mmCIF file of C-alpha atoms in Angstrom:
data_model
loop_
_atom_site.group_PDB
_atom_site.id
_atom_site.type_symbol
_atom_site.label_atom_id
_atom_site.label_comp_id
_atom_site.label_asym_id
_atom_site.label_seq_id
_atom_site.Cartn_x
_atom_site.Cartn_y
_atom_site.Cartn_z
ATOM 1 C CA UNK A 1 78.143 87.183 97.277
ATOM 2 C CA UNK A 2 80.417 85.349 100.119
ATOM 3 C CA UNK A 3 82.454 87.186 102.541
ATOM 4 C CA UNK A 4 86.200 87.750 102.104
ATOM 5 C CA UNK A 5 88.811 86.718 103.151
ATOM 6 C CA UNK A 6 89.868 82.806 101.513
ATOM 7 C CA UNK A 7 93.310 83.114 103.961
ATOM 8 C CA UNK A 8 93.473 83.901 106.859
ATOM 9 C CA UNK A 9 92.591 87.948 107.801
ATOM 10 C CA UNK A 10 96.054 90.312 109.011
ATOM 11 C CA UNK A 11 94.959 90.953 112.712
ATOM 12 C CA UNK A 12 94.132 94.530 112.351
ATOM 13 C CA UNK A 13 90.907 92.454 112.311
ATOM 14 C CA UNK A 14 91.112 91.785 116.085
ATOM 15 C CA UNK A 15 91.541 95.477 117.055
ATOM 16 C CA UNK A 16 91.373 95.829 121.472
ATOM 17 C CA UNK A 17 87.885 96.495 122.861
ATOM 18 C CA UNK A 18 89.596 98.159 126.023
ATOM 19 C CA UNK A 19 92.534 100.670 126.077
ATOM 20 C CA UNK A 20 95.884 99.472 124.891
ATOM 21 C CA UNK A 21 97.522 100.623 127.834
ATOM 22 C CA UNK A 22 95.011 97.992 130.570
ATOM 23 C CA UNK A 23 96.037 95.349 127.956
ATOM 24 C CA UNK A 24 99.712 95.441 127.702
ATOM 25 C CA UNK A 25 102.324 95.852 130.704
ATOM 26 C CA UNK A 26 105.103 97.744 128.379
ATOM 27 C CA UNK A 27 104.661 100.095 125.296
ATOM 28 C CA UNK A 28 108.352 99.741 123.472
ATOM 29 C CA UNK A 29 108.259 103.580 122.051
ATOM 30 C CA UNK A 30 110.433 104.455 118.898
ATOM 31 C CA UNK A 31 110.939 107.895 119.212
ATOM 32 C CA UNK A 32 111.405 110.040 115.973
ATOM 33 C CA UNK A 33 107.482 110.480 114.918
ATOM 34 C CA UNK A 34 106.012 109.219 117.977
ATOM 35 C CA UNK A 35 107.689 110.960 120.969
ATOM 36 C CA UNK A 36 108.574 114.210 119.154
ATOM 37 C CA UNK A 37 109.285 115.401 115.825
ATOM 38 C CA UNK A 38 112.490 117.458 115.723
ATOM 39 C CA UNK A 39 112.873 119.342 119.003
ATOM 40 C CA UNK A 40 109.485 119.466 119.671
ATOM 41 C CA UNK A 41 107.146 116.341 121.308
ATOM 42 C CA UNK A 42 104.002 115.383 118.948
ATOM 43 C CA UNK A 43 101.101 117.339 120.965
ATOM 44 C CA UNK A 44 99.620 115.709 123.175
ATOM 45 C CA UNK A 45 101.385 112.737 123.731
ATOM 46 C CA UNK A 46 103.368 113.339 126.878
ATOM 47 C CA UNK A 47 100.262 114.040 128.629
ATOM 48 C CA UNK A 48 98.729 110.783 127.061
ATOM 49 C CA UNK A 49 102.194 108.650 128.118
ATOM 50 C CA UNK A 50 101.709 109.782 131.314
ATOM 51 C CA UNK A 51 97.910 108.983 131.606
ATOM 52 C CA UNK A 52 99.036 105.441 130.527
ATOM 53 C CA UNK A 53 100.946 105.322 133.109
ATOM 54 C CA UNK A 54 98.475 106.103 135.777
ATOM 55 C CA UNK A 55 97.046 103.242 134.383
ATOM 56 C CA UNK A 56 99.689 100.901 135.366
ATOM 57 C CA UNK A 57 101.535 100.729 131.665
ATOM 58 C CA UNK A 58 105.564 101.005 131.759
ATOM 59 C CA UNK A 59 107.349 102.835 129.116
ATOM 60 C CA UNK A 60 110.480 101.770 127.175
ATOM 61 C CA UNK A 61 112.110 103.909 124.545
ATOM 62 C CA UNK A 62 113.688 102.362 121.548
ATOM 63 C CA UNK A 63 115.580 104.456 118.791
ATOM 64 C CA UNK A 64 117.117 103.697 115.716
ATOM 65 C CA UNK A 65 118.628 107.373 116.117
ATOM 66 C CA UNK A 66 122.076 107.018 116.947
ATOM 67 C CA UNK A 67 123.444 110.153 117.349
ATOM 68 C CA UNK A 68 122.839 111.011 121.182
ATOM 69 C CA UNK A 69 124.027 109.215 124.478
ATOM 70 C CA UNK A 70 120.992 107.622 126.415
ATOM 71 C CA UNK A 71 121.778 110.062 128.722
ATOM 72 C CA UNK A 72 121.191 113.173 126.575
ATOM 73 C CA UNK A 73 117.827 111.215 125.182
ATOM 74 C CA UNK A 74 116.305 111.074 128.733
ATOM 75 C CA UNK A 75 117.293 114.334 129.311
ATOM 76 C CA UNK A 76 115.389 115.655 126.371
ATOM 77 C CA UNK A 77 112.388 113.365 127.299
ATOM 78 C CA UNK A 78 112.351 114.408 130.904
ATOM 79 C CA UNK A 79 112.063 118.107 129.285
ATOM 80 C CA UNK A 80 109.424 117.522 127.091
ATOM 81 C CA UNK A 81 107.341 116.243 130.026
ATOM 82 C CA UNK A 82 108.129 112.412 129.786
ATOM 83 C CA UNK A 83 110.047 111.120 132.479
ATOM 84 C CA UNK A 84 112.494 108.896 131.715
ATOM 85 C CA UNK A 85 115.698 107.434 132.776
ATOM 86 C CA UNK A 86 118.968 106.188 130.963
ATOM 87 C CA UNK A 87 118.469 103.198 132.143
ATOM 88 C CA UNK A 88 114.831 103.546 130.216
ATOM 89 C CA UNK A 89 116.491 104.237 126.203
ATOM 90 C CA UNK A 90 117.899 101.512 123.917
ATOM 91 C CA UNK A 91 119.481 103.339 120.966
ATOM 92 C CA UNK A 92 121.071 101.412 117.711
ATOM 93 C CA UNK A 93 124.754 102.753 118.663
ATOM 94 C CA UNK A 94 124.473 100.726 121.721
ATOM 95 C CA UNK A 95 122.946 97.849 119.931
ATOM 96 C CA UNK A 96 125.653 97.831 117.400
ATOM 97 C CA UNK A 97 128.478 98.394 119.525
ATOM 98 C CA UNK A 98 127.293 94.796 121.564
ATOM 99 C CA UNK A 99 127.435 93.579 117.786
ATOM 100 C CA UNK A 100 130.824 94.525 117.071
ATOM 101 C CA UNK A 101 132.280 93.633 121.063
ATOM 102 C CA UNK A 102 130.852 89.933 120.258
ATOM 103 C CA UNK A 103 131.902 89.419 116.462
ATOM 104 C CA UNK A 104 135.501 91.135 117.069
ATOM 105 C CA UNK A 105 136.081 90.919 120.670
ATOM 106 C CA UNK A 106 136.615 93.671 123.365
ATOM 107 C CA UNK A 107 139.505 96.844 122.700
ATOM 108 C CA UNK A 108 138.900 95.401 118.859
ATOM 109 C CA UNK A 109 139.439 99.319 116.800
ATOM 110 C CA UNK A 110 136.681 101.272 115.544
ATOM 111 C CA UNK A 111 135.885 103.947 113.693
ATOM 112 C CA UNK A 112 132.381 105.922 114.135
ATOM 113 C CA UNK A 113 130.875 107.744 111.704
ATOM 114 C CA UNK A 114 128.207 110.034 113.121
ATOM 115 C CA UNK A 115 126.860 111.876 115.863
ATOM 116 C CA UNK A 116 128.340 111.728 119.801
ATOM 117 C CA UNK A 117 126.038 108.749 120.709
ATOM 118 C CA UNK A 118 128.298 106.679 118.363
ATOM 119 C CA UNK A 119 131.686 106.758 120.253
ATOM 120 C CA UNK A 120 130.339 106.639 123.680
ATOM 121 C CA UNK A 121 128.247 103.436 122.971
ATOM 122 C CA UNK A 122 131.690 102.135 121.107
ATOM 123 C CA UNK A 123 133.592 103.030 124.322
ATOM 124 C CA UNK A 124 130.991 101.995 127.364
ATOM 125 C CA UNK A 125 131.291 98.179 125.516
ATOM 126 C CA UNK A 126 134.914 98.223 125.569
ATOM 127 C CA UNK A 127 136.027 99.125 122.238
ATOM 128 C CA UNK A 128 139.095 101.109 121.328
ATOM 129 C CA UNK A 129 137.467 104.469 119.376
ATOM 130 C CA UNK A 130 140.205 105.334 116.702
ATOM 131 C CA UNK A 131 139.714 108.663 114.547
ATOM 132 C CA UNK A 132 140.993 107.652 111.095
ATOM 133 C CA UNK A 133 141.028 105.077 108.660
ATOM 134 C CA UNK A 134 144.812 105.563 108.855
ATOM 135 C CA UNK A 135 144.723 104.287 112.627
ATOM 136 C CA UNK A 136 143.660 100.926 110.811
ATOM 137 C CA UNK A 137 140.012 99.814 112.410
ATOM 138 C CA UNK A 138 139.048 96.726 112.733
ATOM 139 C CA UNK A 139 135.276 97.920 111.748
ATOM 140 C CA UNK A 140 133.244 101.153 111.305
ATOM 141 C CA UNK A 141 130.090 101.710 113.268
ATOM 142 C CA UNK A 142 128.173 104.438 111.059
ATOM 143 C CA UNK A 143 124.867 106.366 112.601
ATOM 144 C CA UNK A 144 122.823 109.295 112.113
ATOM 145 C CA UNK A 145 124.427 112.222 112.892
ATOM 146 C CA UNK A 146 123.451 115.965 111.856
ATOM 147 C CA UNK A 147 126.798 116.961 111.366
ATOM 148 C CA UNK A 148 127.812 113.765 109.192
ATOM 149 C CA UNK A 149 129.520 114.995 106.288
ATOM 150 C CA UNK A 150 132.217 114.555 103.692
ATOM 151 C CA UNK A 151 135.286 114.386 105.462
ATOM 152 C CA UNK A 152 133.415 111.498 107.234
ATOM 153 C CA UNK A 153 132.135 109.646 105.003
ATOM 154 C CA UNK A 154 135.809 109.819 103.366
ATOM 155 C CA UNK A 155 137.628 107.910 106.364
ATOM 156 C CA UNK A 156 134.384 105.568 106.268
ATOM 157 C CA UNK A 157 135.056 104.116 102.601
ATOM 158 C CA UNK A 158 138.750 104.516 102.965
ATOM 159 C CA UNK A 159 138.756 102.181 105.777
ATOM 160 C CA UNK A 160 136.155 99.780 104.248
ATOM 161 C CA UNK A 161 138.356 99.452 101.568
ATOM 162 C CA UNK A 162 141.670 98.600 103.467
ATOM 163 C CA UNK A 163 139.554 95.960 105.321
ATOM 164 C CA UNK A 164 137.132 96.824 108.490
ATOM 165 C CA UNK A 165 133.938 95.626 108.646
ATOM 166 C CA UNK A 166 131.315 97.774 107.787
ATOM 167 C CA UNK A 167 128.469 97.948 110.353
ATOM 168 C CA UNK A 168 125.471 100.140 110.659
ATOM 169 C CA UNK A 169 122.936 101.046 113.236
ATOM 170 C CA UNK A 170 120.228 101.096 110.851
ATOM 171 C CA UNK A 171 119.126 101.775 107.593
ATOM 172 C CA UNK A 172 116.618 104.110 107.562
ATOM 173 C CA UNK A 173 116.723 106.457 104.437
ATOM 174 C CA UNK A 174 114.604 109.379 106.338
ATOM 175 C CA UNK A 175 114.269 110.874 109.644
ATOM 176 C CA UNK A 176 111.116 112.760 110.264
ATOM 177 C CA UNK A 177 111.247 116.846 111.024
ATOM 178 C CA UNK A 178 109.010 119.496 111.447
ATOM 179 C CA UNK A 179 109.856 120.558 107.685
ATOM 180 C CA UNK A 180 108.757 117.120 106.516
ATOM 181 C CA UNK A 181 110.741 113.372 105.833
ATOM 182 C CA UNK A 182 114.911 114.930 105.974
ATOM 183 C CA UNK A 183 117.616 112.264 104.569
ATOM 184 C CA UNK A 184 118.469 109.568 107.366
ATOM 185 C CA UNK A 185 121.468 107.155 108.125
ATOM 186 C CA UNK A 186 120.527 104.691 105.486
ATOM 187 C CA UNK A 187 120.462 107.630 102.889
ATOM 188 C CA UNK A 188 124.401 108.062 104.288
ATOM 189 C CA UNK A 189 125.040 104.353 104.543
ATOM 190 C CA UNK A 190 124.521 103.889 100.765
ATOM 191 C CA UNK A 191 127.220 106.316 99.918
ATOM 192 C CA UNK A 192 129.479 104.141 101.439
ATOM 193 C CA UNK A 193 127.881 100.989 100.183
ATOM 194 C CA UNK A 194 127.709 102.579 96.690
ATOM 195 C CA UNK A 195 131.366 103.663 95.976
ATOM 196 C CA UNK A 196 133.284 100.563 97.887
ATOM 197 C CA UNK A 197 130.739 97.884 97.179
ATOM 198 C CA UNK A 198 130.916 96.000 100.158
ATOM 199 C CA UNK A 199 127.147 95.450 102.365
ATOM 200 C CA UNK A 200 126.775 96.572 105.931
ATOM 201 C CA UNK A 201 126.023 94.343 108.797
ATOM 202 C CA UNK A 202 122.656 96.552 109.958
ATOM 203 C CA UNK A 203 121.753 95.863 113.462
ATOM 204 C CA UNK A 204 119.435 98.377 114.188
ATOM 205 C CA UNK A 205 115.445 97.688 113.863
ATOM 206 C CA UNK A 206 113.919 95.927 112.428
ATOM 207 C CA UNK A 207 116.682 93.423 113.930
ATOM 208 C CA UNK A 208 114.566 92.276 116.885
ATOM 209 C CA UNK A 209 118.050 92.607 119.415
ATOM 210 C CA UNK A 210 116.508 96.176 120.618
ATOM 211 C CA UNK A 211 113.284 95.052 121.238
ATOM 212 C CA UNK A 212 114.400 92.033 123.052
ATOM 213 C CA UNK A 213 116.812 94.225 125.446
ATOM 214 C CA UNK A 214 114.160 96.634 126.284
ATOM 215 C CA UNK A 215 112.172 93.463 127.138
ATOM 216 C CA UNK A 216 114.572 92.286 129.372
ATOM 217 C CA UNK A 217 115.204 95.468 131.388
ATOM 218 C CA UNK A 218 111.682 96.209 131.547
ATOM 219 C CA UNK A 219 110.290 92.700 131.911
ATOM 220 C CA UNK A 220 107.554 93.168 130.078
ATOM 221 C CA UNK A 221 105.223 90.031 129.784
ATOM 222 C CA UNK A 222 102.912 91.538 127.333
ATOM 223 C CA UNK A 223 104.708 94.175 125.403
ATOM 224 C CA UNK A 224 103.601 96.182 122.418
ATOM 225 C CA UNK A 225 105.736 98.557 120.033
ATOM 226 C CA UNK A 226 104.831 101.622 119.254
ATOM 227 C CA UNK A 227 105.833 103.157 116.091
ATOM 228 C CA UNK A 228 105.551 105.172 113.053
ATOM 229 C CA UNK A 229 107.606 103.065 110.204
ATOM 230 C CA UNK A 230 106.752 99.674 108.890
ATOM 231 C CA UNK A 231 110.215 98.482 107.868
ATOM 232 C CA UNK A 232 111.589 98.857 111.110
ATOM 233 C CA UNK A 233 109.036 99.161 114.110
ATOM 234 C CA UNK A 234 106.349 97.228 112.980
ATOM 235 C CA UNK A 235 108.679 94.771 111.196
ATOM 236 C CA UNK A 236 110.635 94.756 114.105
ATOM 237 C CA UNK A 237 107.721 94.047 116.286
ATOM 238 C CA UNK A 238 106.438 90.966 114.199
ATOM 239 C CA UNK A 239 110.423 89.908 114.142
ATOM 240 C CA UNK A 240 110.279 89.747 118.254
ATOM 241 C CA UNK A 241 106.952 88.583 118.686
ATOM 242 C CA UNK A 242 105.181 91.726 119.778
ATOM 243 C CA UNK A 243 101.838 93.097 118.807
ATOM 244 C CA UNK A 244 102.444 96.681 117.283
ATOM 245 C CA UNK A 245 100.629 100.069 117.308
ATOM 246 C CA UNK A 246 101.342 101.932 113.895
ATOM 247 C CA UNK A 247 100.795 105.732 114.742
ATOM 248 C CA UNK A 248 100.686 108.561 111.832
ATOM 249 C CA UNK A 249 102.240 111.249 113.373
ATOM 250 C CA UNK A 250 105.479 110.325 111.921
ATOM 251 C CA UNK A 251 106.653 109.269 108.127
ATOM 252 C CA UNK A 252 104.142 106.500 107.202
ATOM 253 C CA UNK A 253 101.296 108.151 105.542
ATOM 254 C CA UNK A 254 97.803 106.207 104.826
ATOM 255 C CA UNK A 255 98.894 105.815 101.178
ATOM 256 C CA UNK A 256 102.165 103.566 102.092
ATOM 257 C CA UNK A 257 100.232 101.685 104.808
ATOM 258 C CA UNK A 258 97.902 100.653 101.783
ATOM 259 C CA UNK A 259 100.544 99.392 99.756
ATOM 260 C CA UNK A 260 102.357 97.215 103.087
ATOM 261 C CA UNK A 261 104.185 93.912 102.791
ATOM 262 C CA UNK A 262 102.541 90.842 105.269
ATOM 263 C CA UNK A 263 105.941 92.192 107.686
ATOM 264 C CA UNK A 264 105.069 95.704 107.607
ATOM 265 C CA UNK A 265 101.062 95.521 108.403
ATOM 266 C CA UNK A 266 100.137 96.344 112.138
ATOM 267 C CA UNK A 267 98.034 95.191 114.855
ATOM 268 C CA UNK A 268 96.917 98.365 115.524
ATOM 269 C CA UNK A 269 96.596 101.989 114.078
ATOM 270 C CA UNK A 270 96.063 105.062 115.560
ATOM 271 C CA UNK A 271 96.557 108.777 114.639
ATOM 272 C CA UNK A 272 99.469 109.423 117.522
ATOM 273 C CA UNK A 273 100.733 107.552 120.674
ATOM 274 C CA UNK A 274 97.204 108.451 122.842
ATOM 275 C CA UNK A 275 95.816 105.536 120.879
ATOM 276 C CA UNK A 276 97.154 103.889 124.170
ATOM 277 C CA UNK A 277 94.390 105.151 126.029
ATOM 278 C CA UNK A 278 91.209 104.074 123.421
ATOM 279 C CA UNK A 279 90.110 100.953 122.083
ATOM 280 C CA UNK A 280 90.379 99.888 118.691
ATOM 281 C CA UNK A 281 87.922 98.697 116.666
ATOM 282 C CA UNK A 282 87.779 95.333 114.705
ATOM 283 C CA UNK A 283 86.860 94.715 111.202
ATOM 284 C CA UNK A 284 84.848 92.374 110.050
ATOM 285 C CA UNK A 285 84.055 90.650 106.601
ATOM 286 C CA UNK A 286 80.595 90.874 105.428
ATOM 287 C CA UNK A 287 78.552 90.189 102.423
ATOM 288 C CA UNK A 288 81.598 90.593 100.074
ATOM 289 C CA UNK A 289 83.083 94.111 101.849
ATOM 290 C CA UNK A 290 85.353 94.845 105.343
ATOM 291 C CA UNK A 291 83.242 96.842 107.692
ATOM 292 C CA UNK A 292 84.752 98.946 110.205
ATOM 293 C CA UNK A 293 82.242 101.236 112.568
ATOM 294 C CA UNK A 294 80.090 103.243 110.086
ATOM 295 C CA UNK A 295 82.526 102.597 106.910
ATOM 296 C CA UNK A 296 82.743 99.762 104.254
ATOM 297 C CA UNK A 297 85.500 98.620 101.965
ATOM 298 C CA UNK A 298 84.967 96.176 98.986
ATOM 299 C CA UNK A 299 87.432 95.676 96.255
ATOM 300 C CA UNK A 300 85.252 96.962 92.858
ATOM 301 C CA UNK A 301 86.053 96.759 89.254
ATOM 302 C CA UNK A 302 87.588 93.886 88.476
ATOM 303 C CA UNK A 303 89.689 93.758 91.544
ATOM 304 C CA UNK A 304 92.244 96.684 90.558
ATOM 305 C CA UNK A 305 90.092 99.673 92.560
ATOM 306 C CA UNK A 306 89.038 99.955 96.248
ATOM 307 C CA UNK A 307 85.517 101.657 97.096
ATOM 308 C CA UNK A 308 85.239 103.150 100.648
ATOM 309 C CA UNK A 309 81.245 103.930 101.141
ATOM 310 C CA UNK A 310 79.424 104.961 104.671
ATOM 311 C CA UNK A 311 77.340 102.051 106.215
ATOM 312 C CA UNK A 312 74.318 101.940 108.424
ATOM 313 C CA UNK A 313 74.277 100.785 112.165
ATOM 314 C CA UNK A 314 76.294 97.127 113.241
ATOM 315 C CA UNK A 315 76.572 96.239 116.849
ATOM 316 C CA UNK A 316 79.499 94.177 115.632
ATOM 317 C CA UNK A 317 81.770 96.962 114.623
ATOM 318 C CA UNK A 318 80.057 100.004 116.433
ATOM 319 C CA UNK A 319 81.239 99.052 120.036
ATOM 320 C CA UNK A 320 84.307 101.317 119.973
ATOM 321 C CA UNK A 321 84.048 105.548 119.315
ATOM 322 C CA UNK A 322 85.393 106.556 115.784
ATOM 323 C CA UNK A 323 89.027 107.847 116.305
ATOM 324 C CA UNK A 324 88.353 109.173 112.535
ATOM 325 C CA UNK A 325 90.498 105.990 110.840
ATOM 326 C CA UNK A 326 88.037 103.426 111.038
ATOM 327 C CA UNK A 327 87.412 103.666 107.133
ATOM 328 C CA UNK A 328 91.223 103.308 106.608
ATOM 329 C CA UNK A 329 90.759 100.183 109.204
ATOM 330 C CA UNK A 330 88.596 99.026 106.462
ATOM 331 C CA UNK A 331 90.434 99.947 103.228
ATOM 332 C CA UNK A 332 93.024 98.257 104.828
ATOM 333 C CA UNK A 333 91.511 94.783 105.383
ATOM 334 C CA UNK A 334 90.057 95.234 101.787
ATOM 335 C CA UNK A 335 93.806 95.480 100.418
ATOM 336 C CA UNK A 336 95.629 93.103 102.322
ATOM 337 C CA UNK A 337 93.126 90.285 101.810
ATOM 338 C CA UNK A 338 93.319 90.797 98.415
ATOM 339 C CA UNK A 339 96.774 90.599 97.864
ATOM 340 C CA UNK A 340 97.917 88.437 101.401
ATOM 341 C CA UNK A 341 101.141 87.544 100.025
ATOM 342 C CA UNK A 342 102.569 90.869 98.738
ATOM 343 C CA UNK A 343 102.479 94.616 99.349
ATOM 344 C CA UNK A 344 101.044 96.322 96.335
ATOM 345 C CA UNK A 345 99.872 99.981 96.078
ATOM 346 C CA UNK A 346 95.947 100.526 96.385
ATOM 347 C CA UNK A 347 93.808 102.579 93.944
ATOM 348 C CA UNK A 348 90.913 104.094 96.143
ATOM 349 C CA UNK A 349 87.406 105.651 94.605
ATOM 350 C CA UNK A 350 85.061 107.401 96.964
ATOM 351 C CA UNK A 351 81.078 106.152 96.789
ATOM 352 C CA UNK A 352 79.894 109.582 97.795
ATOM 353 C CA UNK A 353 80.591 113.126 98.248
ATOM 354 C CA UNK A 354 81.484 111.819 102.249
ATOM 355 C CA UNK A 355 84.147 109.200 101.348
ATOM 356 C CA UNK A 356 86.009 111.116 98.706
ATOM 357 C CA UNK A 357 85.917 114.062 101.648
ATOM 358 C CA UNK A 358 87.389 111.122 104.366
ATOM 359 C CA UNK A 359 89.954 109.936 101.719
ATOM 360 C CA UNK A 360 91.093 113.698 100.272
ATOM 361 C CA UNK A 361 91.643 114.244 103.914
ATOM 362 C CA UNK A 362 94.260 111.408 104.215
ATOM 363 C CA UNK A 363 96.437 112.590 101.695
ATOM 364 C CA UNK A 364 94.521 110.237 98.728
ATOM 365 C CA UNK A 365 94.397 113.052 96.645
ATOM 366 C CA UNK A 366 95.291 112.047 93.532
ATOM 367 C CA UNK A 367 93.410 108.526 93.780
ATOM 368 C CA UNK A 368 90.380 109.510 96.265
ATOM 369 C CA UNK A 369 87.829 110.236 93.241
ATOM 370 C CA UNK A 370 83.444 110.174 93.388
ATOM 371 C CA UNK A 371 82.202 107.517 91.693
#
């Protein structure tokens, strides 16, 4: 049997023999899922931002979140045990308000829709903040907001109607919480989309803009985004020109990292944001399978059905300790060789007792069966 891939392998093949954090100069952070979740930071992770740190790497924060001031984010951040400045956060309300300042010009009227971060983006770029659609805006800026409601969303589709522009800072239909994936702005932006018919201009991530201004203030040479969604970190990412770290402590579970489009696929995975501080393993083709460390992938039955099964000893793939995802680094490779072009869902059996056990354990419950 020859090895796989025909094209060319996604470059979770490469993985980083030495700590992400001695490699690149800047980690680009989202926030929601990687920083915290809710209130509350992911555990572990400001001690393991400020290990990277020690080790010379620079932190930016990047956030599709719109409804706080940069201000109010490095506040929070500061209190959770990560340092951080103002100067430090790039949210989408900022990025959107530079939008809006360059398509309409400066004291053009908006209206936000959304939390406090909205207005005082509109306003520090020198747009006139109006509170109705009655007041005539020449564009709505819609974000997340917790308090986003009817009334709202009313003035939103009355003004889009009587003619402003329709801009949002991102699209994203959930926000991750401690109670599990809770409706985002994209699950808002619809509403208005849906009953007056008319597209927004999105310019939050995956629009590389945010990226690119964190890389300017932070001149990073080597950056690397760190995130937890695929349509709008690590698409964002590839869209900039930056290698990506996916993390799982947010809203992309194993099952939908499967099933990722060419865009969406990462450099490199890890559980949470102290994959900064290991290396990452690569995976390699061999004799018709994807090896990763002591796992192995092959596509079985006809090509519709993934097989994860352990594997013996291969100084190749065995240089880096198992963070516990090297057989999804290998499921991965499996999938996405198979089907280069496309995303597609993956069906995955278990060989043994041990791999349904490793799969089960990722959430493949309902796929992850003995063979």
């Amino acid at each position: 049997m020859t090895d796989v891939p025909t094209a060319a392998p996604p470059t979770l093949a490469e993985g980083c023999a030495e700590p992400p954090a001695t490699r690149y100069d800047v980690a680009l952070l989202d926030l929601d899922g990687v920083v915290y979740v809710g209130p509350d930071a992911v555990p572990g992770v400001p001690a393991a931002l400020a290990t990277a740190r020690e080790a010379g790497m620079r932190l930016g924060f990047v956030t599709n979140n719109a409804a706080r001031t940069p201000d109010e984010v490095a506040g929070h951040l500061s209190r959770l045990g990560v340092p951080a400045d103002p100067a430090d956060v790039i949210t989408s309300s900022q990025a959107a308000a530079s939008v809006v300042a360059g398509l309409l010009g400066a004291g053009s009227r908006v209206l936000p829709v959304g939390g406090p971060g909205v207005a005082a983006a509109l306003r520090a770029a020198g747009l006139t903040v109006v509170a109705a659609a009655e007041d005539r805006p020449d564009a709505i800026v819609q974000g997340y907001g917790p308090d986003v409601g009817w009334p709202q969303l009313a003035e939103a589709v009355v003004a889009v109607r009587t003619g402003a522009r329709h801009v949002a800072t991102n699209a994203d239909a959930t926000i991750p919480s401690p109670r599990g994936p809770l409706p985002g702005n994209g699950a808002m932006v619809a509403v208005v989309r849906g009953v007056t018919g008319q597209e927004p201009l999105v310019t939050g991530k995956p629009d590389p803009a945010m990226h690119a201004e964190c890389v300017r203030r932070t001149g990073a040479r080597r950056p690397l985004v760190v995130g937890d969604r695929l349509d709008t970190d690590i698409e964002g990412a590839r869209r900039a020109g930056a290698a990506s770290l996916l993390v799982l402590s947010g809203v992309t579970d194993p099952a939908t990292l499967l099933a990722a489009a060419p865009m969406h696929r990462p450099d490199l995975l890890s559980a949470d944001a102290a994959g900064l501080l290991t290396g990452h393993p690569p995976v390699v083709a061999a004799d018709g399978a994807w090896r990763c460390g002591r796992w192995s992938a092959s596509v079985a039955e006809g090509g519709g059905v993934l097989s994860l099964a352990p594997a013996g000893p291969d100084p190749r793939v065995d240089q880096v300790a198992d963070d516990g995802l090297d057989g999804l680094r290998a499921l991965c490779l499996a999938h996405w060789s198979s089907h280069p072009d496309e995303g597609v869902p993956a069906r995955v059996v278990g060989a043994d007792a041990a791999a349904a056990d490793l799969l089960t354990g990722w959430g493949l419950l309902t796929t992850a069966t003995r063979r």
